XYZ file of C-alpha atoms in Angstrom:
665
model
C -140.384 -112.727 -70.036
C -139.785 -110.193 -67.262
C -137.858 -112.818 -65.290
C -135.217 -112.930 -68.017
C -134.282 -109.260 -67.634
C -131.779 -108.021 -65.021
C -133.501 -107.111 -61.760
C -132.436 -103.448 -61.608
C -133.862 -102.338 -64.999
C -137.053 -104.303 -64.339
C -137.501 -102.596 -60.978
C -136.952 -99.189 -62.584
C -139.459 -100.017 -65.330
C -142.052 -101.033 -62.724
C -141.595 -97.733 -60.905
C -141.976 -95.748 -64.136
C -145.121 -97.639 -65.145
C -146.654 -97.061 -61.723
C -145.895 -93.352 -61.961
C -147.327 -93.159 -65.493
C -150.596 -94.610 -64.206
C -151.052 -91.445 -62.097
C -151.552 -87.838 -63.139
C -148.801 -86.378 -61.009
C -146.396 -89.147 -62.022
C -147.099 -88.487 -65.690
C -146.517 -84.761 -65.143
C -143.221 -85.505 -63.427
C -141.963 -87.823 -66.161
C -143.535 -86.373 -69.315
C -143.732 -82.688 -68.500
C -146.177 -80.086 -69.800
C -147.436 -82.275 -72.654
C -149.882 -83.918 -70.208
C -151.478 -80.582 -69.248
C -154.838 -79.470 -70.609
C -156.909 -76.277 -70.460
C -159.987 -78.289 -69.516
C -160.848 -80.465 -66.554
C -159.147 -82.525 -65.234
C -156.222 -80.300 -66.435
C -153.623 -83.062 -65.913
C -153.876 -86.401 -67.694
C -152.260 -89.716 -66.851
C -150.320 -91.332 -69.685
C -153.146 -93.701 -70.670
C -155.581 -90.778 -70.969
C -153.404 -88.846 -73.418
C -154.301 -89.023 -77.083
C -152.223 -91.218 -79.377
C -150.301 -88.338 -80.921
C -149.107 -87.070 -77.560
C -148.122 -90.546 -76.376
C -146.175 -91.018 -79.603
C -144.325 -87.724 -79.066
C -143.381 -88.842 -75.553
C -141.945 -92.119 -76.832
C -140.032 -90.279 -79.562
C -138.612 -87.958 -76.916
C -137.482 -90.931 -74.815
C -135.810 -92.566 -77.815
C -133.929 -89.376 -78.692
C -133.538 -88.193 -75.135
C -130.868 -85.853 -73.839
C -127.858 -87.552 -72.238
C -129.069 -86.589 -68.773
C -132.213 -88.718 -69.253
C -130.655 -91.963 -70.457
C -132.766 -94.048 -67.995
C -135.883 -93.066 -69.942
C -134.259 -94.350 -73.124
C -133.682 -97.677 -71.357
C -137.391 -97.707 -70.471
C -138.223 -97.023 -74.114
C -136.006 -99.897 -75.301
C -137.465 -102.381 -72.821
C -141.083 -101.429 -73.554
C -140.469 -101.523 -77.310
C -138.765 -104.906 -77.163
C -141.386 -106.517 -74.930
C -144.421 -105.114 -76.737
C -143.299 -105.958 -80.249
C -141.808 -109.326 -79.349
C -144.916 -110.493 -77.503
C -147.293 -109.057 -80.114
C -145.652 -110.891 -83.006
C -144.703 -114.134 -81.219
C -147.758 -114.862 -79.075
C -149.964 -117.609 -80.554
C -153.328 -119.163 -79.808
C -154.065 -122.845 -79.208
C -153.768 -123.466 -82.958
C -150.288 -121.915 -83.103
C -151.620 -118.933 -85.006
C -151.116 -115.202 -84.698
C -153.514 -112.941 -86.645
C -150.796 -110.380 -87.334
C -148.820 -112.899 -89.406
C -151.362 -112.946 -92.201
C -151.437 -109.148 -92.202
C -147.672 -108.895 -92.750
C -147.432 -111.900 -95.092
C -145.601 -114.277 -92.764
C -146.177 -118.032 -92.683
C -144.632 -119.449 -89.532
C -145.343 -123.024 -90.582
C -142.985 -122.988 -93.588
C -143.993 -124.574 -96.914
C -141.889 -127.696 -96.540
C -143.026 -128.873 -93.133
C -145.556 -131.536 -94.081
C -146.684 -134.201 -91.631
C -143.914 -135.662 -89.499
C -144.367 -139.233 -88.343
C -143.310 -139.855 -84.743
C -140.401 -142.278 -84.631
C -140.353 -145.317 -82.382
C -136.994 -144.395 -80.926
C -135.094 -141.137 -80.957
C -131.399 -141.254 -81.941
C -130.135 -140.600 -78.395
C -132.739 -142.593 -76.459
C -130.282 -145.385 -75.738
C -128.110 -143.028 -73.708
C -130.200 -140.073 -72.616
C -131.449 -139.444 -69.067
C -133.965 -136.602 -69.147
C -133.853 -135.626 -65.481
C -136.646 -133.064 -65.936
C -138.982 -136.065 -66.401
C -137.667 -138.116 -63.483
C -137.960 -138.241 -59.690
C -136.108 -139.797 -56.775
C -138.254 -142.883 -57.207
C -137.114 -143.532 -60.784
C -133.764 -141.812 -61.153
C -131.324 -144.398 -59.793
C -132.833 -147.344 -61.668
C -132.832 -145.398 -64.924
C -129.182 -144.418 -64.503
C -128.198 -148.005 -63.733
C -130.050 -149.189 -66.843
C -127.746 -146.942 -68.888
C -124.712 -148.832 -67.590
C -123.519 -146.393 -64.932
C -122.681 -146.990 -61.291
C -124.774 -144.769 -59.015
C -124.953 -144.666 -55.236
C -127.131 -142.774 -52.791
C -124.390 -141.336 -50.563
C -124.779 -140.527 -46.904
C -123.856 -136.876 -47.416
C -126.864 -136.191 -49.645
C -125.587 -136.774 -53.190
C -126.196 -139.255 -55.953
C -122.653 -140.408 -56.686
C -122.045 -141.386 -60.303
C -118.713 -142.716 -61.543
C -117.248 -142.558 -65.038
C -113.961 -142.033 -66.843
C -114.756 -138.634 -68.360
C -117.478 -136.109 -67.538
C -118.237 -133.374 -70.079
C -120.241 -130.251 -69.248
C -122.057 -129.177 -72.407
C -123.145 -130.951 -75.599
C -122.565 -128.388 -78.341
C -119.865 -128.100 -80.981
C -117.114 -128.770 -78.453
C -118.783 -131.150 -76.012
C -120.466 -133.269 -78.678
C -117.212 -133.885 -80.521
C -115.295 -134.590 -77.314
C -117.946 -137.090 -76.193
C -117.751 -138.989 -79.482
C -113.960 -139.100 -79.611
C -113.518 -140.180 -75.989
C -116.370 -142.722 -76.007
C -115.125 -144.310 -79.242
C -111.759 -144.806 -77.536
C -113.485 -147.035 -74.984
C -113.866 -144.572 -72.122
C -117.045 -144.321 -70.090
C -118.340 -140.831 -70.849
C -121.037 -138.792 -69.121
C -122.342 -135.583 -70.703
C -124.136 -132.986 -68.563
C -126.465 -130.605 -70.452
C -128.677 -127.973 -68.829
C -130.943 -127.778 -71.901
C -133.449 -130.356 -73.095
C -133.412 -132.951 -75.849
C -135.474 -132.281 -78.969
C -135.756 -134.058 -82.300
C -137.139 -132.627 -85.588
C -140.738 -133.605 -84.877
C -140.563 -131.644 -81.585
C -139.668 -128.338 -83.225
C -142.634 -126.000 -83.524
C -140.784 -123.385 -85.639
C -142.709 -120.790 -83.629
C -140.393 -117.908 -82.862
C -141.318 -117.277 -79.231
C -141.424 -120.877 -77.950
C -138.338 -121.809 -79.987
C -136.219 -119.019 -78.535
C -137.472 -119.894 -75.065
C -136.671 -123.597 -75.425
C -133.459 -123.526 -77.450
C -131.556 -120.361 -76.509
C -129.681 -119.071 -73.500
C -132.015 -116.903 -71.394
C -134.792 -117.453 -73.919
C -132.960 -115.383 -76.549
C -133.160 -112.284 -74.320
C -129.510 -112.037 -73.332
C -127.427 -108.903 -73.727
C -124.389 -107.111 -72.400
C -125.028 -105.232 -69.174
C -125.280 -101.919 -71.015
C -127.827 -103.341 -73.493
C -125.563 -102.494 -76.428
C -125.148 -106.018 -77.800
C -127.920 -108.605 -78.011
C -126.366 -112.058 -77.529
C -127.684 -115.258 -79.088
C -126.332 -118.593 -77.812
C -127.798 -122.089 -78.010
C -128.946 -123.865 -74.855
C -130.205 -127.324 -75.759
C -128.805 -130.752 -76.554
C -126.503 -129.930 -79.450
C -125.919 -126.398 -78.177
C -125.236 -123.849 -80.884
C -125.007 -126.547 -83.551
C -128.744 -127.218 -83.111
C -129.746 -123.619 -83.849
C -126.939 -122.122 -85.935
C -127.332 -121.117 -89.561
C -125.472 -124.127 -91.052
C -122.394 -122.196 -92.215
C -119.482 -124.652 -92.322
C -116.383 -122.524 -92.966
C -112.915 -123.903 -92.289
C -110.423 -121.922 -90.218
C -108.781 -119.343 -92.522
C -105.091 -119.976 -93.264
C -103.971 -116.558 -92.024
C -105.703 -117.171 -88.696
C -104.042 -120.576 -88.331
C -100.643 -119.010 -89.046
C -101.270 -116.288 -86.462
C -102.298 -118.773 -83.791
C -99.435 -121.162 -84.486
C -96.642 -118.580 -84.878
C -97.600 -115.396 -83.018
C -99.592 -117.087 -80.243
C -97.160 -120.046 -80.125
C -99.818 -122.755 -80.091
C -98.306 -125.588 -82.187
C -101.572 -127.512 -82.730
C -102.891 -124.963 -85.223
C -99.844 -125.328 -87.452
C -99.976 -129.110 -87.708
C -101.303 -131.475 -90.337
C -103.303 -133.067 -87.505
C -105.449 -129.945 -87.247
C -106.051 -129.777 -90.983
C -106.929 -133.477 -90.956
C -109.317 -132.798 -88.082
C -111.156 -130.228 -90.207
C -111.602 -132.837 -92.939
C -112.871 -135.423 -90.432
C -115.316 -132.905 -88.977
C -116.632 -131.837 -92.379
C -117.159 -135.442 -93.412
C -118.968 -136.388 -90.200
C -121.407 -133.480 -90.319
C -122.099 -133.908 -94.040
C -120.739 -130.619 -95.375
C -121.836 -129.822 -98.937
C -120.797 -126.986 -101.241
C -123.840 -125.921 -103.256
C -126.977 -125.525 -101.184
C -129.969 -123.927 -102.879
C -130.121 -120.190 -102.217
C -133.122 -118.269 -100.992
C -134.286 -114.691 -101.447
C -131.844 -112.898 -99.144
C -128.732 -114.672 -100.380
C -129.842 -114.150 -103.977
C -129.971 -110.429 -103.201
C -126.471 -110.523 -101.716
C -125.079 -112.444 -104.686
C -126.821 -110.278 -107.277
C -125.710 -107.055 -105.635
C -122.089 -108.196 -105.470
C -122.094 -109.355 -109.088
C -123.621 -106.065 -110.279
C -120.856 -104.184 -108.458
C -118.116 -106.492 -109.719
C -117.409 -107.715 -106.183
C -116.349 -111.221 -105.278
C -118.993 -113.312 -103.546
C -118.247 -116.729 -102.087
C -120.512 -119.740 -101.623
C -120.619 -120.911 -98.012
C -120.500 -124.674 -97.416
C -123.343 -126.067 -95.299
C -123.622 -129.018 -92.927
C -126.746 -130.109 -94.776
C -127.662 -131.607 -98.137
C -127.643 -129.500 -101.297
C -131.458 -129.632 -101.281
C -131.674 -128.056 -97.828
C -134.097 -125.123 -98.101
C -135.914 -124.839 -94.778
C -134.860 -121.326 -93.725
C -135.790 -122.057 -90.110
C -132.714 -123.806 -88.700
C -132.410 -121.033 -86.126
C -135.506 -122.611 -84.508
C -134.247 -126.170 -84.946
C -134.134 -127.979 -88.272
C -137.632 -129.383 -88.782
C -136.515 -131.434 -91.790
C -133.697 -133.081 -89.833
C -131.397 -132.300 -92.741
C -128.934 -130.126 -90.850
C -126.289 -132.190 -89.076
C -125.731 -130.720 -85.631
C -123.937 -132.614 -82.871
C -127.317 -133.869 -81.619
C -127.700 -135.966 -84.788
C -124.030 -136.827 -85.447
C -121.315 -136.791 -82.801
C -123.625 -137.402 -79.849
C -125.216 -140.320 -81.682
C -121.710 -141.763 -82.101
C -121.054 -141.214 -78.409
C -124.257 -142.944 -77.329
C -123.493 -145.879 -79.620
C -120.301 -146.245 -77.586
C -122.138 -146.283 -74.223
C -121.970 -142.579 -73.390
C -124.789 -141.243 -71.193
C -126.280 -137.763 -71.565
C -128.014 -136.106 -68.596
C -130.356 -133.319 -69.726
C -131.968 -130.683 -67.537
C -128.835 -130.646 -65.375
C -126.819 -127.575 -64.443
C -123.172 -127.841 -63.384
C -122.553 -125.871 -60.182
C -118.828 -126.281 -59.630
C -115.927 -128.572 -60.242
C -114.708 -130.879 -57.489
C -111.038 -130.354 -56.634
C -108.638 -132.272 -54.452
C -105.839 -130.247 -52.928
C -102.392 -131.775 -53.381
C -100.308 -129.072 -51.773
C -99.604 -127.447 -55.134
C -101.594 -127.876 -58.315
C -105.192 -128.989 -57.717
C -106.508 -132.318 -59.003
C -109.974 -132.162 -60.611
C -112.142 -135.117 -59.575
C -115.432 -134.300 -61.297
C -118.349 -131.916 -61.031
C -121.343 -131.166 -58.806
C -124.631 -130.954 -60.692
C -128.163 -129.833 -59.841
C -131.076 -131.457 -61.648
C -133.849 -129.225 -62.937
C -136.549 -131.566 -61.653
C -137.957 -130.530 -58.286
C -138.707 -134.198 -57.604
C -135.016 -135.117 -57.696
C -134.085 -133.824 -54.272
C -130.401 -134.709 -54.235
C -127.577 -133.181 -56.214
C -125.440 -135.268 -58.517
C -121.742 -135.738 -57.777
C -120.168 -137.075 -60.932
C -116.707 -138.493 -60.279
C -114.305 -138.813 -63.177
C -110.641 -139.190 -64.030
C -110.945 -136.344 -66.530
C -113.368 -133.413 -66.510
C -114.096 -131.390 -69.627
C -115.861 -128.028 -69.624
C -117.624 -127.420 -72.939
C -120.361 -125.096 -71.683
C -119.468 -122.373 -74.164
C -117.671 -119.047 -73.935
C -120.406 -117.494 -71.782
C -120.719 -120.279 -69.203
C -117.350 -122.041 -68.972
C -115.580 -119.037 -67.349
C -118.247 -118.432 -64.665
C -118.145 -122.151 -63.833
C -114.364 -122.030 -63.434
C -114.458 -118.825 -61.392
C -117.189 -120.160 -59.085
C -115.051 -123.274 -58.592
C -112.218 -121.159 -57.229
C -109.833 -120.939 -60.193
C -107.988 -117.644 -60.364
C -106.018 -117.392 -63.624
C -106.452 -113.797 -64.795
C -107.462 -114.821 -68.330
C -110.506 -116.816 -67.198
C -113.568 -114.811 -68.216
C -111.572 -112.160 -70.054
C -110.609 -111.700 -73.733
C -114.215 -112.397 -74.753
C -114.733 -111.820 -78.476
C -118.253 -111.721 -79.899
C -118.028 -110.969 -83.651
C -120.269 -107.879 -83.246
C -122.543 -107.084 -86.174
C -124.469 -104.090 -87.452
C -127.530 -104.584 -89.627
C -128.652 -102.994 -92.880
C -131.961 -103.558 -94.662
C -133.324 -103.202 -98.160
C -136.891 -103.415 -99.444
C -137.554 -105.235 -102.730
C -141.119 -104.899 -104.024
C -142.441 -108.146 -105.573
C -142.093 -106.934 -109.145
C -140.383 -108.405 -112.214
C -136.631 -108.005 -112.119
C -136.221 -108.544 -108.366
C -135.258 -111.881 -106.747
C -138.138 -114.250 -106.010
C -139.141 -115.503 -102.591
C -139.496 -114.236 -99.034
C -136.921 -113.338 -96.442
C -137.674 -116.326 -94.218
C -137.372 -118.962 -96.966
C -134.302 -120.863 -98.158
C -130.849 -121.424 -96.716
C -130.062 -118.765 -94.125
C -126.396 -118.156 -94.964
C -125.177 -119.483 -98.312
C -123.249 -116.455 -99.644
C -120.523 -114.254 -98.207
C -118.705 -111.112 -99.299
C -115.362 -110.150 -97.782
C -114.755 -106.433 -97.410
C -111.093 -105.587 -97.943
C -109.018 -102.456 -98.346
C -106.869 -102.165 -101.451
C -103.565 -103.944 -101.000
C -104.536 -105.440 -97.627
C -104.733 -109.259 -97.314
C -106.986 -109.324 -94.240
C -110.714 -108.617 -94.182
C -112.047 -105.425 -92.683
C -115.462 -107.058 -92.346
C -117.632 -109.727 -93.921
C -121.175 -109.273 -95.206
C -123.749 -112.050 -94.793
C -127.544 -112.395 -94.657
C -129.414 -112.453 -91.328
C -132.347 -114.598 -90.244
C -135.037 -112.799 -88.224
C -138.566 -113.850 -87.423
C -141.149 -111.048 -87.301
C -140.955 -110.678 -83.508
C -137.162 -110.279 -83.470
C -137.295 -108.015 -86.516
C -139.895 -105.738 -84.941
C -138.059 -105.658 -81.615
C -134.774 -104.581 -83.227
C -136.035 -102.437 -86.116
C -136.002 -98.694 -85.380
C -139.313 -97.247 -84.199
C -139.810 -93.598 -85.162
C -143.617 -93.571 -85.247
C -146.538 -95.963 -85.266
C -147.360 -95.336 -88.926
C -143.748 -95.825 -90.039
C -143.460 -99.089 -88.105
C -146.681 -100.468 -89.600
C -145.543 -99.542 -93.092
C -142.222 -101.348 -92.684
C -143.737 -104.430 -91.086
C -146.119 -104.794 -94.032
C -142.973 -105.032 -96.171
C -141.371 -107.644 -93.879
C -141.410 -110.657 -96.248
C -139.535 -108.693 -98.906
C -137.025 -106.929 -96.660
C -133.525 -108.339 -96.930
C -131.343 -108.018 -93.834
C -127.578 -107.992 -94.359
C -125.017 -107.554 -91.629
C -121.457 -106.337 -91.293
C -119.379 -108.611 -89.030
C -115.868 -107.820 -87.848
C -113.081 -109.959 -86.458
C -113.030 -107.923 -83.302
C -109.844 -106.765 -81.660
C -112.068 -105.417 -78.888
C -112.859 -107.750 -76.024
C -115.127 -108.132 -73.031
C -115.555 -110.068 -69.810
C -117.890 -112.740 -68.476
C -116.839 -113.924 -65.027
C -120.334 -114.256 -63.572
C -123.183 -116.016 -65.348
C -125.350 -113.622 -67.338
C -123.165 -110.584 -66.596
C -121.380 -109.712 -69.822
C -119.422 -106.541 -70.460
C -117.919 -105.507 -73.779
C -116.425 -102.322 -75.179
C -115.847 -101.664 -78.883
C -112.619 -99.927 -79.825
C -112.301 -97.356 -82.605
C -110.675 -99.785 -85.066
C -113.576 -102.225 -84.861
C -116.119 -99.409 -85.100
C -114.500 -98.111 -88.268
C -114.278 -101.573 -89.838
C -117.916 -102.207 -88.987
C -118.888 -98.881 -90.526
C -116.996 -99.761 -93.713
C -118.769 -103.139 -93.843
C -122.169 -101.577 -93.210
C -121.662 -99.065 -96.021
C -120.713 -101.922 -98.347
C -123.817 -103.881 -97.338
C -125.973 -100.872 -98.260
C -124.221 -100.547 -101.638
C -124.898 -104.218 -102.308
C -128.591 -103.813 -101.499
C -128.894 -100.808 -103.812
C -127.034 -102.616 -106.608
C -129.385 -105.594 -106.251
C -132.375 -103.348 -106.985
C -133.681 -102.297 -103.555
C -136.332 -99.592 -103.648
C -135.357 -98.357 -100.209
C -132.422 -99.085 -97.886
C -131.565 -98.175 -94.322
C -129.823 -99.060 -91.082
C -131.138 -100.066 -87.654
C -130.160 -96.753 -86.063
C -132.812 -95.411 -83.703
C -133.731 -92.458 -85.925
C -134.788 -94.788 -88.755
C -131.921 -93.770 -91.048
C -132.966 -94.674 -94.633
C -133.093 -93.435 -98.220
C -135.196 -94.118 -101.317
C -132.683 -95.888 -103.526
C -134.515 -96.805 -106.742
C -132.632 -95.034 -109.539
C -130.500 -93.081 -107.076
C -127.472 -91.207 -108.393
C -124.096 -92.476 -107.266
C -123.224 -89.099 -105.746
C -126.465 -89.027 -103.737
C -125.870 -92.560 -102.482
C -122.331 -91.747 -101.378
C -123.598 -88.633 -99.631
C -126.054 -90.816 -97.695
C -123.363 -93.393 -96.929
C -121.167 -90.662 -95.446
C -123.806 -90.319 -92.700
C -123.643 -94.038 -91.832
C -121.729 -94.680 -88.622
C -121.181 -97.291 -85.942
C -122.938 -95.425 -83.110
C -123.100 -96.187 -79.424
C -125.704 -98.291 -77.662
C -128.872 -97.261 -75.788
C -126.934 -96.107 -72.720
C -124.404 -94.074 -74.675
C -124.602 -90.325 -74.268
C -125.436 -89.606 -77.887
C -128.718 -88.821 -79.580
C -128.358 -91.449 -82.308
C -127.801 -94.994 -81.116
C -128.337 -98.595 -82.161
C -128.302 -102.172 -80.876
C -125.569 -104.547 -82.031
C -125.967 -108.324 -82.226
C -123.711 -111.332 -81.651
C -124.197 -115.015 -82.435
C -120.541 -116.056 -82.008
C -118.725 -115.898 -78.688
C -115.133 -117.077 -78.204
C -111.812 -116.595 -76.442
C -112.958 -116.176 -72.821
C -110.632 -118.934 -71.554
C -108.109 -118.893 -74.332
C -105.218 -121.232 -74.943
C -101.813 -119.792 -74.129
C -98.198 -120.851 -74.316
C -97.865 -119.952 -70.633
C -100.007 -118.798 -67.711
C -99.448 -115.151 -68.595
C -100.908 -115.662 -72.072
C -103.948 -117.875 -71.519
C -106.375 -119.513 -69.142
C -105.361 -123.042 -70.219
C -102.267 -124.578 -71.824
C -101.719 -125.507 -75.479
C -103.447 -128.853 -74.876
C -106.544 -127.236 -73.370
C -105.718 -128.269 -69.786
C -106.104 -125.900 -66.859
C -102.869 -124.486 -65.476
C -104.321 -124.720 -61.974
C -106.100 -128.088 -61.955
C -104.783 -131.344 -63.354
C -107.406 -133.319 -65.262
C -109.599 -130.288 -66.071
C -109.808 -129.471 -69.780
C -111.667 -126.855 -71.833
C -113.229 -127.955 -75.102
C -115.368 -125.154 -76.549
C -115.148 -121.776 -78.267
C -113.619 -120.140 -75.205
C -110.338 -121.882 -76.133
C -109.791 -119.859 -79.306
C -106.786 -117.521 -78.939
C -108.418 -114.580 -80.750
C -111.558 -113.778 -82.667
C -111.885 -115.893 -85.793
C -113.549 -113.570 -88.304
C -115.901 -116.177 -89.826
C -118.633 -118.508 -88.574
C -116.834 -120.684 -85.973
C -118.554 -124.100 -86.019
C -115.851 -125.972 -87.964
C -113.053 -124.319 -85.982
C -114.598 -125.186 -82.612
C -115.332 -128.774 -83.616
C -111.853 -129.269 -85.094
C -110.178 -127.785 -82.014
C -112.297 -130.018 -79.783
C -111.365 -133.024 -81.921
C -107.642 -132.338 -81.471
C -107.919 -131.628 -77.752
C -109.945 -134.806 -77.130
C -107.457 -136.887 -79.089
C -104.739 -135.580 -76.768
C -106.881 -136.478 -73.745
C -107.239 -140.010 -75.145
C -103.477 -140.304 -75.525
C -102.939 -139.096 -71.956
C -105.503 -141.566 -70.594
C -103.894 -144.429 -72.500
C -100.547 -143.547 -70.926
C -102.123 -143.640 -67.467
C -101.559 -139.943 -66.790
C -104.877 -139.563 -64.970
C -104.932 -142.864 -63.076
C -104.095 -141.249 -59.732
C-alpha cells in the first residue's frame, strides 16, 4: 500500500513515525502533552494514554495553517489504518469487523459460480503476465499475428490498427475497426477477469481493477480519483448508469465549440447503437439508497429521474464497482471486445504502452505504432507493434502523459482536465417501520437522479446521486473526530445512505505526467457544489433520516428527526465547499471523482484542442484519440454512453479513411 503513495509524503511520514517512537521526538512534535510529573517525565507517543493520543490526532486534524504537514500525516495514517483494518481478510476471505458492523461482503445473490470451459475473450487474448520468452511468439502466431524477433531487441508485431486501452473508448473502437475487416491489436496494462474471478472483496478488488489500486489523488490530496484499470477499463467497474449526452451539451459542442459531429444524426444514431449493444434497460430494481433519494425528492415535491442501466431490469447486485459477479452488467469486456475478438482482434493484457513510434517527414510526423513493455519479467524483450493507424484510448489520465512522453507538444495535451468533483452527504436511517428497507450495499448503485436547478435557469447547478462505498472506503473518507464517535457511526454503516453533489465543472486541471494530477476548483463550481450538497441533505431529512451530516473533518452533523424547518435551514447555512487537507483553513474535506475527461480535447483548430474534429492528432498523421479525453468540456452526467458514442463515430471515420487508402503510406 505504501508503494502507491507519492514518495515525498511517504518519506515525511516515515520520519514522523520514527520521531514519535522516541521521547524527545514526541516532545518535539506533540509538545507538553507528553510530559509527566513522574518518572520517566517524558513519554513516547506509544506510551501515552489513549485520551492523550486522541487529543494529539484531533489537534493534527484541526491544526493551525503553519502545521499543515501534520494534517497530511493525520490523513495518511487515518486512510491507511481504516482501509487496512476493514479490508484485510483471512484465508477464508473473512474479516471479523464485518459482522460487528453488519456488513456481508459476499452479497446475498452470489451463489456458486460454475467455471466455464472457455472465457468470452479466450480466442483473442494474450495474457503476457502468464507467458515467457519460450512461449510468447508461438502464442502470438496462434492468434493470427505476424511476430518477429528483431535484431535490435524487440518483438515486432504487425497489424492494421493498434489500440492502447480497452475501456469505453478502446473497446468500441476495436469492435468497429475489426468488424470492418482490419487486423486490430489492443494493448491493455490491466488483466482479464470474468465474473467467476471477482472476489467482491473491497481491498483485492480495488487493487486488481483500479488505477493505482484505488489510491490515486491529486497532488494536494484534495480529490480522490477512481479510474478503472483492467480489461474493460471503467466499464468493468462503473455503476451501470447509461445516460445519453444531454441535448444542451450537444448543442454547445456543435455550435460554440464548432465540432460538427455532435450536431449530426450520425451521433444520435451512434447513441442508439451503443445502448442496444450494451443492453440498456429503463427500470432496474432499486435498492435502499436510491429508495431514500426517490422518497426524499417525492416528499419535497422535487423531480427525480430514473437512470437507465446497461444491465437487465432484475439487476440487483450492488457490487458492480468490484466487478459484476452476476455477469449481468454489459461492460466492453463482455460486449464490444467480444465482437472484436470474433473478428480476429487480439488483446494483449499486462502490457504498458511506453511511447508512440513516429517517422519524421520534414513536417507533420507519421505515427507508425507503439512501443510496449510486458509486465512479465520472463518476457525480456519489448514489443514494437507496427500499424497503419494508432489509437490512444488509455483514458483521460493516461493518454496525455503517453502523448507528452512521445514528444508531442500541443499546449492542450494534458490540460483542460475535468473531473466532475463531488461532495458527499450522509443520513442515518434506523431499521424501524416507515423507513426504506435494505442495506446501503445492496441493490442497483445508481438508479435515481435529481437535478438541482435555479429558478428560471435551464442548466443544472448540480446533480444528486447515490454513492457506493465499501466499509474500508467509507471509514477512510468519513470524518474522524474521536474513537467513540467513529465506532458509533461504523455500527450504523449498513443503514447510512451516502448521497453526493456532482457539478459540471468549469474548473480544470492538468495531467501531463503519469500519476501527477493537479486541479483547482473555482468559486462558481464551489458554490454550485454547496447548493447541491445542501439539497442532498434536505432530501435525506425529507426521506426520514434520524441524523444527517457532511464529510467535513469536524464531523459536521445534526439530529434531524422531527427537526423544524428553520433549524434545518440554519444548519444548512453552515454547509460549505471547503478546501482540501493542504488548504490553510481549519475545516477541510476530501472530494472524490469517478469521471475524468477533456485532457486532450477535440478542437476546431490547434489553438482550441489537442486533436482535430475527427480525433486525429494535429502533429502526427495516423494517431487518433478515442477516449474521454476527447470531450470538449465537462459533461455533467455519467459519461459512459457519451464516450462510447464518440468512440463509435471516430472509429467509423477511421474506417472510411482506411478504405480510401489515406493511411497506406
